[in-house]
Amino acid sequence: MPERRAVVVGAGIGGLTAAVALHRRGWDVTVRERAPEPPTTGAGIGLAPNALRALDAIGVDAAYAAGSHVPEAMGVRRADGRWLTRSGTADMAARYGLPPIAVPRPALTAALTAALPPHTVRYGAEVTAVEDPEGRPAVRTDDGPGRPVDLVVAADGIHSPLRRAYFPAHPGLHYIGETAWRALVDAPDLRIPSMSETWGRGERFGITPLSDGRFYLYATAIVPAGGRCSDHRAELRRRFGSWHDPIPALLDHVDRLDPADVLRNDLYDLAAPLPRLHHGRIAWLGDAAHAMAPNLGQGGCQAIEDAVILARLMPSGDRGAEADAEADTDTGDGAGSVPAALAAYTAARRDRTDAVRVRARRAGRLGALRNPLAAAVRDLAIRATPDRLALRGMDDLFNGFRLPA
């Protein structure tokens, strides 16, 4: 009998991970991405132990694919450079089985694409609608509707048109009050062994050594949404040029970048959880399902978890490989069917991802305090917390990935 067919809408990290995971389950997968080509610039992505375990479950070695450099430590600093908290990655590896790494997004995108059959990912192929979600849906593009498929994975990003179409009563996105700048720099003259985030008053600056030896830089500030600046490099220099070393030296490298290589985006999360993460035979994952603030570094990690668990819950792609309750012509509402698997996916993922979304929003509010007294109390409280207790506070995130039985 023919393979089950899936269309993944969006070729971001979550969408590509879902494609790889479904392909490994025997599904015939097509990825449709509206961008004309794969990304070549942009940001880094942190892969915490939970995401690395999820990738390993589908045979993807992110460290091998994108470099193996691991920072010596990670922590939070004040604008004068004093550490508020710091944990060695060796301690993290001992506690969680492996340390976190950070990789360039383009490198991880390329590695996931390479794990798929040729021509699986189709760029410049925007999905305009998904028709007949209660039966076998057909994905519509500018060329018209395609053949009906067994599953559509909506990995179409934070502004997900499919989310808006099928959950019209949902309040949508919530501006968290900050904008962010991001850049990748190659600075071989600088030795920066630690991953750090520095907190000022309403501003933050993050430094992440990447697995390929470069540095991923990000900064945030509390500003109204929709702001514009003619030169993001100058704006970063104005805001952070007087902060502790090595921030000024890194900004020297930012000044040498093409202006287009410094990204600026207002930060949003989902205003409320979706009522469920599926509708008919459509499943939402990643930012499309539970957009969250970047403060815990878990947005991409949770998308990877979504993708791997979704595929694991699905029946085998080979219809003849197992006794399935789903006949070719019915709606498949029996145990082992695609609709039943999607209901199990919502049950497995909705509460966990929403808890991370809420926690990320709260962490951002703490880091973005502007009142001097409130910021001083926050800093004293963090410094008074033993590093081992701070690390233990990440257990539910880093140990939270579980494959369904």
PDB file of C-alpha atoms in Angstrom, residues 81-191:
ATOM      1  CA  GLY A  81      30.836  43.031  34.452  1.00  0.00           C
ATOM      2  CA  ARG A  82      30.287  41.508  37.873  1.00  0.00           C
ATOM      3  CA  TRP A  83      28.840  37.995  37.721  1.00  0.00           C
ATOM      4  CA  LEU A  84      25.514  37.492  39.455  1.00  0.00           C
ATOM      5  CA  THR A  85      25.392  33.758  38.788  1.00  0.00           C
ATOM      6  CA  ARG A  86      27.596  31.394  36.818  1.00  0.00           C
ATOM      7  CA  SER A  87      27.471  27.644  36.157  1.00  0.00           C
ATOM      8  CA  GLY A  88      30.169  25.561  34.511  1.00  0.00           C
ATOM      9  CA  THR A  89      29.034  23.575  31.510  1.00  0.00           C
ATOM     10  CA  ALA A  90      30.952  20.612  32.937  1.00  0.00           C
ATOM     11  CA  ASP A  91      28.588  20.730  35.911  1.00  0.00           C
ATOM     12  CA  MET A  92      25.654  20.876  33.514  1.00  0.00           C
ATOM     13  CA  ALA A  93      26.975  17.905  31.574  1.00  0.00           C
ATOM     14  CA  ALA A  94      27.352  15.945  34.818  1.00  0.00           C
ATOM     15  CA  ARG A  95      23.795  16.763  35.851  1.00  0.00           C
ATOM     16  CA  TYR A  96      22.016  16.417  32.510  1.00  0.00           C
ATOM     17  CA  GLY A  97      24.214  13.997  30.604  1.00  0.00           C
ATOM     18  CA  LEU A  98      25.506  16.526  28.080  1.00  0.00           C
ATOM     19  CA  PRO A  99      26.211  20.253  27.959  1.00  0.00           C
ATOM     20  CA  PRO A 100      24.237  22.860  26.006  1.00  0.00           C
ATOM     21  CA  ILE A 101      25.711  24.091  22.746  1.00  0.00           C
ATOM     22  CA  ALA A 102      24.864  26.940  20.394  1.00  0.00           C
ATOM     23  CA  VAL A 103      25.024  26.638  16.628  1.00  0.00           C
ATOM     24  CA  PRO A 104      24.442  29.004  13.696  1.00  0.00           C
ATOM     25  CA  ARG A 105      20.865  28.631  12.489  1.00  0.00           C
ATOM     26  CA  PRO A 106      21.932  28.356   8.829  1.00  0.00           C
ATOM     27  CA  ALA A 107      24.245  25.453   9.709  1.00  0.00           C
ATOM     28  CA  LEU A 108      21.541  23.577  11.603  1.00  0.00           C
ATOM     29  CA  THR A 109      19.066  24.259   8.783  1.00  0.00           C
ATOM     30  CA  ALA A 110      21.545  22.812   6.287  1.00  0.00           C
ATOM     31  CA  ALA A 111      22.204  19.743   8.455  1.00  0.00           C
ATOM     32  CA  LEU A 112      18.500  18.958   8.806  1.00  0.00           C
ATOM     33  CA  THR A 113      17.909  19.470   5.084  1.00  0.00           C
ATOM     34  CA  ALA A 114      20.785  17.115   4.290  1.00  0.00           C
ATOM     35  CA  ALA A 115      19.021  14.400   6.319  1.00  0.00           C
ATOM     36  CA  LEU A 116      16.080  14.493   3.890  1.00  0.00           C
ATOM     37  CA  PRO A 117      15.771  13.069   0.380  1.00  0.00           C
ATOM     38  CA  PRO A 118      16.683  15.499  -2.417  1.00  0.00           C
ATOM     39  CA  HIS A 119      13.970  17.973  -3.400  1.00  0.00           C
ATOM     40  CA  THR A 120      11.981  17.420  -0.205  1.00  0.00           C
ATOM     41  CA  VAL A 121      12.278  21.100   0.699  1.00  0.00           C
ATOM     42  CA  ARG A 122      10.704  23.442  -1.815  1.00  0.00           C
ATOM     43  CA  TYR A 123      11.565  27.127  -1.461  1.00  0.00           C
ATOM     44  CA  GLY A 124       9.489  29.883  -2.996  1.00  0.00           C
ATOM     45  CA  ALA A 125       6.383  27.738  -2.466  1.00  0.00           C
ATOM     46  CA  GLU A 126       4.019  29.722  -0.271  1.00  0.00           C
ATOM     47  CA  VAL A 127       1.025  27.901   1.185  1.00  0.00           C
ATOM     48  CA  THR A 128      -2.079  30.068   0.930  1.00  0.00           C
ATOM     49  CA  ALA A 129      -4.623  27.757   2.550  1.00  0.00           C
ATOM     50  CA  VAL A 130      -5.318  24.225   3.726  1.00  0.00           C
ATOM     51  CA  GLU A 131      -8.634  22.887   2.469  1.00  0.00           C
ATOM     52  CA  ASP A 132     -10.931  20.203   3.913  1.00  0.00           C
ATOM     53  CA  PRO A 133      -9.238  19.774   7.288  1.00  0.00           C
ATOM     54  CA  GLU A 134     -11.890  17.330   8.529  1.00  0.00           C
ATOM     55  CA  GLY A 135     -11.135  14.788   5.818  1.00  0.00           C
ATOM     56  CA  ARG A 136      -7.769  14.421   4.110  1.00  0.00           C
ATOM     57  CA  PRO A 137      -6.544  17.981   3.676  1.00  0.00           C
ATOM     58  CA  ALA A 138      -5.124  19.483   0.516  1.00  0.00           C
ATOM     59  CA  VAL A 139      -2.525  22.245   0.680  1.00  0.00           C
ATOM     60  CA  ARG A 140      -3.237  25.164  -1.651  1.00  0.00           C
ATOM     61  CA  THR A 141      -0.436  27.234  -3.178  1.00  0.00           C
ATOM     62  CA  ASP A 142      -0.423  29.777  -5.963  1.00  0.00           C
ATOM     63  CA  ASP A 143      -0.556  26.817  -8.339  1.00  0.00           C
ATOM     64  CA  GLY A 144      -3.815  25.548  -6.822  1.00  0.00           C
ATOM     65  CA  PRO A 145      -4.574  22.722  -4.366  1.00  0.00           C
ATOM     66  CA  GLY A 146      -2.298  19.723  -4.256  1.00  0.00           C
ATOM     67  CA  ARG A 147      -3.236  16.111  -3.744  1.00  0.00           C
ATOM     68  CA  PRO A 148      -4.919  15.247  -0.431  1.00  0.00           C
ATOM     69  CA  VAL A 149      -2.461  14.259   2.288  1.00  0.00           C
ATOM     70  CA  ASP A 150      -2.711  12.438   5.599  1.00  0.00           C
ATOM     71  CA  LEU A 151      -1.147  15.193   7.711  1.00  0.00           C
ATOM     72  CA  VAL A 152      -0.295  18.888   7.519  1.00  0.00           C
ATOM     73  CA  VAL A 153       2.297  20.239   9.957  1.00  0.00           C
ATOM     74  CA  ALA A 154       1.839  23.970  10.508  1.00  0.00           C
ATOM     75  CA  ALA A 155       5.333  25.218  11.267  1.00  0.00           C
ATOM     76  CA  ASP A 156       4.648  28.573   9.651  1.00  0.00           C
ATOM     77  CA  GLY A 157       6.113  30.762  12.358  1.00  0.00           C
ATOM     78  CA  ILE A 158       5.081  33.296  14.937  1.00  0.00           C
ATOM     79  CA  HIS A 159       2.627  35.057  12.618  1.00  0.00           C
ATOM     80  CA  SER A 160       1.181  31.702  11.476  1.00  0.00           C
ATOM     81  CA  PRO A 161      -1.570  32.318   8.884  1.00  0.00           C
ATOM     82  CA  LEU A 162      -2.852  28.789   9.534  1.00  0.00           C
ATOM     83  CA  ARG A 163      -3.192  29.527  13.243  1.00  0.00           C
ATOM     84  CA  ARG A 164      -5.212  32.650  12.474  1.00  0.00           C
ATOM     85  CA  ALA A 165      -7.378  30.762   9.970  1.00  0.00           C
ATOM     86  CA  TYR A 166      -8.318  27.852  12.238  1.00  0.00           C
ATOM     87  CA  PHE A 167      -8.356  29.607  15.631  1.00  0.00           C
ATOM     88  CA  PRO A 168     -10.001  32.925  14.696  1.00  0.00           C
ATOM     89  CA  ALA A 169     -11.233  33.595  18.246  1.00  0.00           C
ATOM     90  CA  HIS A 170      -7.737  33.343  19.736  1.00  0.00           C
ATOM     91  CA  PRO A 171      -6.337  36.700  20.919  1.00  0.00           C
ATOM     92  CA  GLY A 172      -3.146  36.179  18.925  1.00  0.00           C
ATOM     93  CA  LEU A 173       0.202  37.725  19.779  1.00  0.00           C
ATOM     94  CA  HIS A 174       1.224  39.857  22.753  1.00  0.00           C
ATOM     95  CA  TYR A 175       4.036  42.431  22.518  1.00  0.00           C
ATOM     96  CA  ILE A 176       6.270  41.813  25.492  1.00  0.00           C
ATOM     97  CA  GLY A 177       7.586  45.379  25.483  1.00  0.00           C
ATOM     98  CA  GLU A 178      11.072  44.794  24.112  1.00  0.00           C
ATOM     99  CA  THR A 179      12.828  44.859  20.796  1.00  0.00           C
ATOM    100  CA  ALA A 180      15.871  42.715  20.022  1.00  0.00           C
ATOM    101  CA  TRP A 181      18.963  43.048  17.863  1.00  0.00           C
ATOM    102  CA  ARG A 182      20.873  39.966  16.681  1.00  0.00           C
ATOM    103  CA  ALA A 183      24.110  39.416  14.805  1.00  0.00           C
ATOM    104  CA  LEU A 184      26.791  36.808  14.123  1.00  0.00           C
ATOM    105  CA  VAL A 185      30.392  37.983  14.303  1.00  0.00           C
ATOM    106  CA  ASP A 186      33.701  36.319  13.571  1.00  0.00           C
ATOM    107  CA  ALA A 187      36.141  37.610  16.191  1.00  0.00           C
ATOM    108  CA  PRO A 188      39.203  35.323  16.288  1.00  0.00           C
ATOM    109  CA  ASP A 189      41.138  37.997  18.185  1.00  0.00           C
ATOM    110  CA  LEU A 190      38.837  37.623  21.191  1.00  0.00           C
ATOM    111  CA  ARG A 191      38.828  34.708  23.590  1.00  0.00           C
TER     112      ARG A 191
END
